[in-house]
Amino acid sequence: MTVRVRFAPSPTGMFHVGGARSALQNWIYAKQQGGVFVLRIEDTDAARNKPEWTEGILSALDWIGISRGSYEGPYFQSANAGEHRAAATRLYESGRAYYCDCTREDVQARTGSQYQGYDGYHRDLGLGPGPGHALRFRTPDEGTTVVVDLIRGEPTFENKLIEDFVIARGDGSPVFLLANVVDDMTMGITHVIRAEEHLPNTPKQQLLWDALGVKPPVWAHVPVVVNEKRQKLSKRRDKVALEAYRDEGYLAGAMRNYLMLLGWAPSGDREIVPWSVIEDEFRLEEVNPSPAFFDEKKLRAFNGEYIRALPVPEFIDACQPWLTGTGTLAPPPWQPEEFDADAFAAVAPLAQTRIAVLSEIVPNVDFLFLASPLIDEAAWTKTMKDGSADLLDAAVAAFEALESWDAESLKSTLEAVGAERGLKLGKTQAPVRVAVTGRTVGLPLFESLEVLGRERTLTRMRAARLRLV
């Protein structure tokens, strides 16, 4: 039997990091088993679907390494509507489902409670199809439904506690539970690997598989992804869009690595490992069922490690979207003609060790490409104290006299200026850094001054001195 797994997102918004985690787990499992990864777009919610969301899903999958052409699909759930309706009809004709026209208010009036589920009122009344008549599945009165789950063992559900649930609405359109089952049957899905939030629906879906005469798939419900307060990640509250991380400058390799650690870990005391190791060592049955904490600080640290591991030419290439403002990224504060590729290449190794996401490259190097630096006023106020004017005057004079404009000469010269005033280098270089770069932190100062050049450095220092008058 060929293993066939599916990833079935809805095109109703940005691509959730939890969905990306599930996609990767399905992808790896299919590869390990010599199977097939199927992409199905569950687009039946026409009111919320947008074509751009579908394209966003495809692009996000491309980015994390599940590229177009390497999987089966995408299929669209809406194209299978005929099969959904046919399955509903079979269930009705076989006596496994019945029609009901009860409203929520009707049920509440009979049961005296707004919290009690459907009471089975129409089970044996023989109501036929018609406008406003929903189709309900006839859940067995006795016994249990056992869900054999590769991660959670054998969760067991008492059938009497499962209400007769709706499988088709009053207008005849099947609901998610039935459509999902029919699609999986049609596509020959053998393993359903999905988020824990779907587990409560699983006994209902397994009953549908049984009623339609097909053996259910192998189930595996991966842990819910939570924030630092151990709340399920929410689009309304948390940063969950994969595209947002991509556009901020997270590397796909770092994101893949981190997502796979949400509920699982490679052998040994390792977390950052080559993708080939993850593909080889990942075992679905070893996934921890406990909630998985999505720690953005840890992801950021991961990304910094991945950035530092890049060969410098690859790092330079990776920074280009932020340096040029291509695609959906915001343009940098300089004009295209002001950008100096050679100057950037000179400082790239310095910047590579200091940034955690690629978007941070812009504030680290903008001073190189602007006519004058963007002054951080808080940094100016903090740094330009009494004595700064004298120090800048002395530094300008000393730098003007330099025969060799290189980092080592600049450093030793400024050290001497500071020593004459009883200052250590850190205190001495702070006003110079703010004058030249506009900030108190950034790339190593003297290497930066070397690349910026004598004329531009001195011009900025003189301008800062005039501001102190």
Coordinates of N, CA and C in Angstrom, one line a residue, residues 24-137:
L24 N 5.0 20.3 7.1 CA 6.4 19.7 7.1 C 6.3 18.3 7.7
Q25 N 5.6 18.0 8.7 CA 5.5 16.7 9.3 C 4.9 15.7 8.3
N26 N 3.8 16.1 7.6 CA 3.3 15.3 6.5 C 4.3 15.1 5.4
W27 N 5.0 16.1 5.0 CA 5.9 16.0 3.9 C 7.0 15.0 4.2
I28 N 7.6 15.1 5.4 CA 8.7 14.2 5.8 C 8.2 12.8 5.9
Y29 N 7.0 12.6 6.5 CA 6.5 11.3 6.7 C 6.3 10.6 5.3
A30 N 5.7 11.3 4.4 CA 5.5 10.8 3.1 C 6.8 10.4 2.4
K31 N 7.9 11.3 2.5 CA 9.2 10.9 2.0 C 9.8 9.7 2.6
Q32 N 9.7 9.6 3.9 CA 10.2 8.5 4.6 C 9.6 7.2 4.2
Q33 N 8.3 7.2 3.9 CA 7.5 6.0 3.6 C 7.5 5.8 2.1
G34 N 8.2 6.6 1.3 CA 8.1 6.4 -0.2 C 6.7 6.7 -0.7
G35 N 6.0 7.6 0.0 CA 4.6 7.9 -0.3 C 4.4 9.2 -1.1
V36 N 3.2 9.7 -1.0 CA 2.7 10.8 -1.8 C 2.2 11.9 -0.8
F37 N 2.6 13.1 -1.0 CA 2.1 14.3 -0.3 C 1.0 15.0 -1.2
V38 N -0.2 15.1 -0.7 CA -1.3 15.7 -1.5 C -1.6 17.1 -0.8
L39 N -1.7 18.1 -1.7 CA -2.2 19.4 -1.2 C -3.6 19.6 -1.7
R40 N -4.5 19.8 -0.7 CA -5.9 20.0 -1.0 C -6.3 21.4 -0.4
I41 N -6.9 22.2 -1.2 CA -7.3 23.5 -0.7 C -8.8 23.4 -0.3
E42 N -9.1 23.6 0.9 CA -10.5 23.5 1.4 C -11.2 24.8 1.2
D43 N -11.8 25.0 0.1 CA -12.2 26.3 -0.4 C -13.8 26.5 -0.4
T44 N -14.5 25.6 0.4 CA -15.9 25.7 0.3 C -16.6 26.8 1.0
D45 N -15.8 27.5 1.8 CA -16.3 28.7 2.5 C -16.1 29.9 1.6
A46 N -17.0 30.0 0.6 CA -16.9 31.0 -0.5 C -16.8 32.4 0.1
A47 N -17.6 32.7 1.1 CA -17.6 34.1 1.7 C -16.3 34.5 2.2
R48 N -15.4 33.6 2.6 CA -14.2 34.0 3.3 C -13.0 33.7 2.4
N49 N -13.1 33.0 1.3 CA -12.0 32.6 0.5 C -11.6 33.7 -0.5
K50 N -10.3 33.8 -0.7 CA -9.8 34.8 -1.7 C -8.7 34.1 -2.5
P51 N -8.6 34.3 -3.8 CA -7.6 33.7 -4.6 C -6.2 34.0 -4.1
E52 N -6.0 35.2 -3.6 CA -4.7 35.6 -3.2 C -4.2 34.8 -1.9
W53 N -5.2 34.3 -1.1 CA -4.9 33.5 0.0 C -4.4 32.1 -0.5
T54 N -5.0 31.6 -1.6 CA -4.5 30.4 -2.1 C -3.1 30.5 -2.6
E55 N -2.8 31.6 -3.4 CA -1.5 31.8 -3.8 C -0.5 32.0 -2.7
G56 N -1.0 32.6 -1.6 CA -0.2 32.8 -0.4 C 0.2 31.4 0.2
I57 N -0.7 30.5 0.2 CA -0.4 29.1 0.7 C 0.7 28.5 -0.2
L58 N 0.5 28.6 -1.5 CA 1.5 27.9 -2.4 C 2.9 28.6 -2.2
S59 N 2.9 29.9 -2.1 CA 4.2 30.6 -2.0 C 4.9 30.3 -0.7
A60 N 4.0 30.2 0.4 CA 4.6 29.9 1.7 C 5.2 28.5 1.7
L61 N 4.5 27.5 1.1 CA 5.0 26.2 1.0 C 6.3 26.1 0.2
D62 N 6.3 26.9 -0.9 CA 7.6 27.0 -1.7 C 8.7 27.4 -0.8
W63 N 8.4 28.5 0.0 CA 9.5 29.0 0.8 C 10.1 28.1 1.8
I64 N 9.2 27.3 2.4 CA 9.7 26.3 3.4 C 10.2 25.0 2.8
G65 N 10.2 24.9 1.5 CA 10.9 23.8 0.9 C 9.9 22.7 0.3
I66 N 8.6 23.0 0.3 CA 7.6 22.1 -0.3 C 7.2 22.7 -1.6
S67 N 8.0 22.5 -2.6 CA 7.9 23.3 -3.8 C 6.8 22.7 -4.8
R68 N 6.3 23.6 -5.6 CA 5.3 23.2 -6.6 C 5.9 22.2 -7.5
G69 N 5.1 21.3 -7.9 CA 5.5 20.2 -8.8 C 6.1 19.0 -8.1
S70 N 6.4 19.2 -6.7 CA 6.9 18.0 -6.0 C 5.8 17.3 -5.2
Y71 N 4.6 17.8 -5.3 CA 3.5 17.1 -4.6 C 2.3 17.0 -5.6
E72 N 1.3 16.2 -5.1 CA 0.1 16.0 -5.9 C -0.9 17.1 -5.6
G73 N -1.4 17.8 -6.6 CA -2.3 18.9 -6.4 C -1.7 20.2 -6.8
P74 N -2.3 21.3 -6.4 CA -3.4 21.4 -5.5 C -4.7 21.0 -6.0
Y75 N -5.5 20.3 -5.2 CA -6.9 20.0 -5.5 C -7.7 21.0 -4.7
F76 N -8.9 21.2 -5.2 CA -9.8 22.2 -4.5 C -11.1 21.4 -4.1
Q77 N -11.4 21.6 -2.8 CA -12.5 20.8 -2.2 C -13.8 21.1 -3.0
S78 N -14.0 22.4 -3.4 CA -15.2 22.7 -4.1 C -15.5 21.9 -5.4
A79 N -14.4 21.4 -6.0 CA -14.6 20.6 -7.2 C -15.2 19.2 -6.9
N80 N -15.2 18.8 -5.6 CA -15.7 17.5 -5.3 C -17.1 17.6 -4.7
A81 N -17.8 18.7 -4.9 CA -19.1 18.9 -4.3 C -20.1 17.8 -4.7
G82 N -20.0 17.3 -5.9 CA -20.9 16.3 -6.3 C -20.8 15.0 -5.5
E83 N -19.5 14.6 -5.2 CA -19.2 13.5 -4.4 C -19.7 13.7 -2.9
H84 N -19.6 14.9 -2.4 CA -20.1 15.2 -1.1 C -21.6 14.9 -1.0
R85 N -22.3 15.4 -2.0 CA -23.8 15.3 -1.9 C -24.2 13.8 -2.1
A86 N -23.5 13.2 -3.0 CA -23.8 11.7 -3.3 C -23.6 10.9 -2.0
A87 N -22.5 11.2 -1.2 CA -22.3 10.5 0.0 C -23.4 10.8 1.0
A88 N -23.9 12.0 1.1 CA -25.0 12.4 2.0 C -26.2 11.6 1.6
T89 N -26.5 11.5 0.3 CA -27.7 10.7 -0.1 C -27.5 9.2 0.3
R90 N -26.4 8.7 0.1 CA -26.2 7.2 0.4 C -26.4 7.0 1.9
L91 N -25.9 7.9 2.7 CA -26.1 7.8 4.2 C -27.6 7.9 4.5
Y92 N -28.3 8.8 3.9 CA -29.8 8.9 4.1 C -30.5 7.6 3.7
E93 N -30.2 7.2 2.5 CA -30.9 6.0 1.9 C -30.6 4.7 2.7
S94 N -29.4 4.7 3.3 CA -29.1 3.4 4.1 C -29.6 3.5 5.5
G95 N -30.2 4.6 5.9 CA -30.8 4.7 7.2 C -29.7 5.2 8.2
R96 N -28.6 5.6 7.8 CA -27.5 6.1 8.7 C -27.6 7.6 8.9
A97 N -28.6 8.2 8.3 CA -28.8 9.7 8.5 C -30.3 10.0 8.3
Y98 N -30.7 11.0 8.9 CA -32.2 11.4 8.8 C -32.3 12.9 8.8
Y99 N -33.4 13.4 8.3 CA -33.6 14.8 8.2 C -34.3 15.4 9.4
C100 N -33.9 16.7 9.7 CA -34.4 17.4 10.9 C -34.6 18.8 10.6
D101 N -35.7 19.4 11.0 CA -35.9 20.8 10.8 C -35.9 21.6 12.1
C102 N -35.3 21.1 13.1 CA -35.3 21.8 14.4 C -34.3 23.0 14.4
T103 N -34.8 24.0 15.0 CA -33.8 25.1 15.2 C -33.2 25.0 16.5
R104 N -32.2 25.8 16.8 CA -31.5 25.8 18.1 C -32.5 26.1 19.2
E105 N -33.4 27.0 18.9 CA -34.4 27.4 19.9 C -35.4 26.3 20.2
D106 N -35.7 25.5 19.2 CA -36.5 24.3 19.4 C -35.9 23.4 20.4
V107 N -34.6 23.1 20.2 CA -33.9 22.1 21.0 C -33.9 22.7 22.5
Q108 N -33.6 24.0 22.6 CA -33.5 24.6 23.9 C -34.8 24.5 24.6
A109 N -35.9 24.7 23.9 CA -37.2 24.7 24.5 C -37.6 23.3 25.0
R110 N -37.2 22.3 24.3 CA -37.5 20.9 24.7 C -36.6 20.4 25.9
T111 N -35.3 20.8 25.8 CA -34.4 20.3 26.8 C -34.3 21.3 28.0
G112 N -34.7 22.5 27.9 CA -34.7 23.5 29.0 C -33.3 24.0 29.2
S113 N -32.4 23.7 28.3 CA -31.0 24.1 28.5 C -30.4 24.6 27.2
Q114 N -29.6 25.7 27.2 CA -28.9 26.1 26.0 C -27.6 25.4 25.8
Y115 N -27.2 24.6 26.8 CA -25.9 23.9 26.7 C -26.0 22.5 26.3
Q116 N -27.2 21.9 26.3 CA -27.4 20.5 25.9 C -27.4 20.4 24.4
G117 N -26.8 19.3 23.9 CA -26.7 19.1 22.5 C -28.1 18.6 21.9
Y118 N -28.1 18.3 20.7 CA -29.3 17.8 20.0 C -29.9 16.6 20.7
D119 N -31.2 16.5 20.8 CA -31.8 15.5 21.6 C -32.4 14.3 20.8
G120 N -32.1 14.3 19.5 CA -32.6 13.2 18.6 C -34.0 13.2 18.3
Y121 N -34.7 14.4 18.4 CA -36.1 14.5 18.3 C -36.7 13.9 17.0
H122 N -36.0 14.1 15.9 CA -36.5 13.6 14.6 C -36.0 12.2 14.1
R123 N -35.3 11.5 15.0 CA -34.7 10.2 14.7 C -35.7 9.3 14.0
D124 N -36.9 9.2 14.5 CA -37.9 8.2 14.0 C -39.1 8.9 13.5
L125 N -39.1 10.2 13.1 CA -40.3 10.8 12.7 C -40.5 10.7 11.1
G126 N -39.5 10.3 10.4 CA -39.6 10.1 9.0 C -39.7 11.4 8.2
L127 N -39.1 12.5 8.7 CA -39.1 13.7 7.9 C -38.3 13.5 6.6
G128 N -38.7 13.9 5.5 CA -38.0 13.8 4.3 C -37.2 15.1 3.9
P129 N -36.5 15.0 2.8 CA -35.7 16.2 2.4 C -36.6 17.3 2.0
G130 N -36.1 18.5 2.2 CA -36.8 19.7 1.9 C -36.1 21.0 2.3
P131 N -36.6 22.1 1.9 CA -35.9 23.4 2.3 C -35.9 23.5 3.8
G132 N -34.7 23.8 4.3 CA -34.5 24.0 5.7 C -34.4 22.7 6.5
H133 N -34.3 21.6 5.8 CA -34.2 20.3 6.5 C -32.7 19.9 6.5
A134 N -32.1 19.9 7.7 CA -30.7 19.5 7.8 C -30.6 18.0 7.9
L135 N -29.5 17.4 7.4 CA -29.3 16.0 7.5 C -28.4 15.7 8.6
R136 N -28.9 14.8 9.5 CA -28.1 14.5 10.7 C -27.7 13.0 10.6
F137 N -26.4 12.7 11.1 CA -25.9 11.4 11.2 C -26.5 10.7 12.4

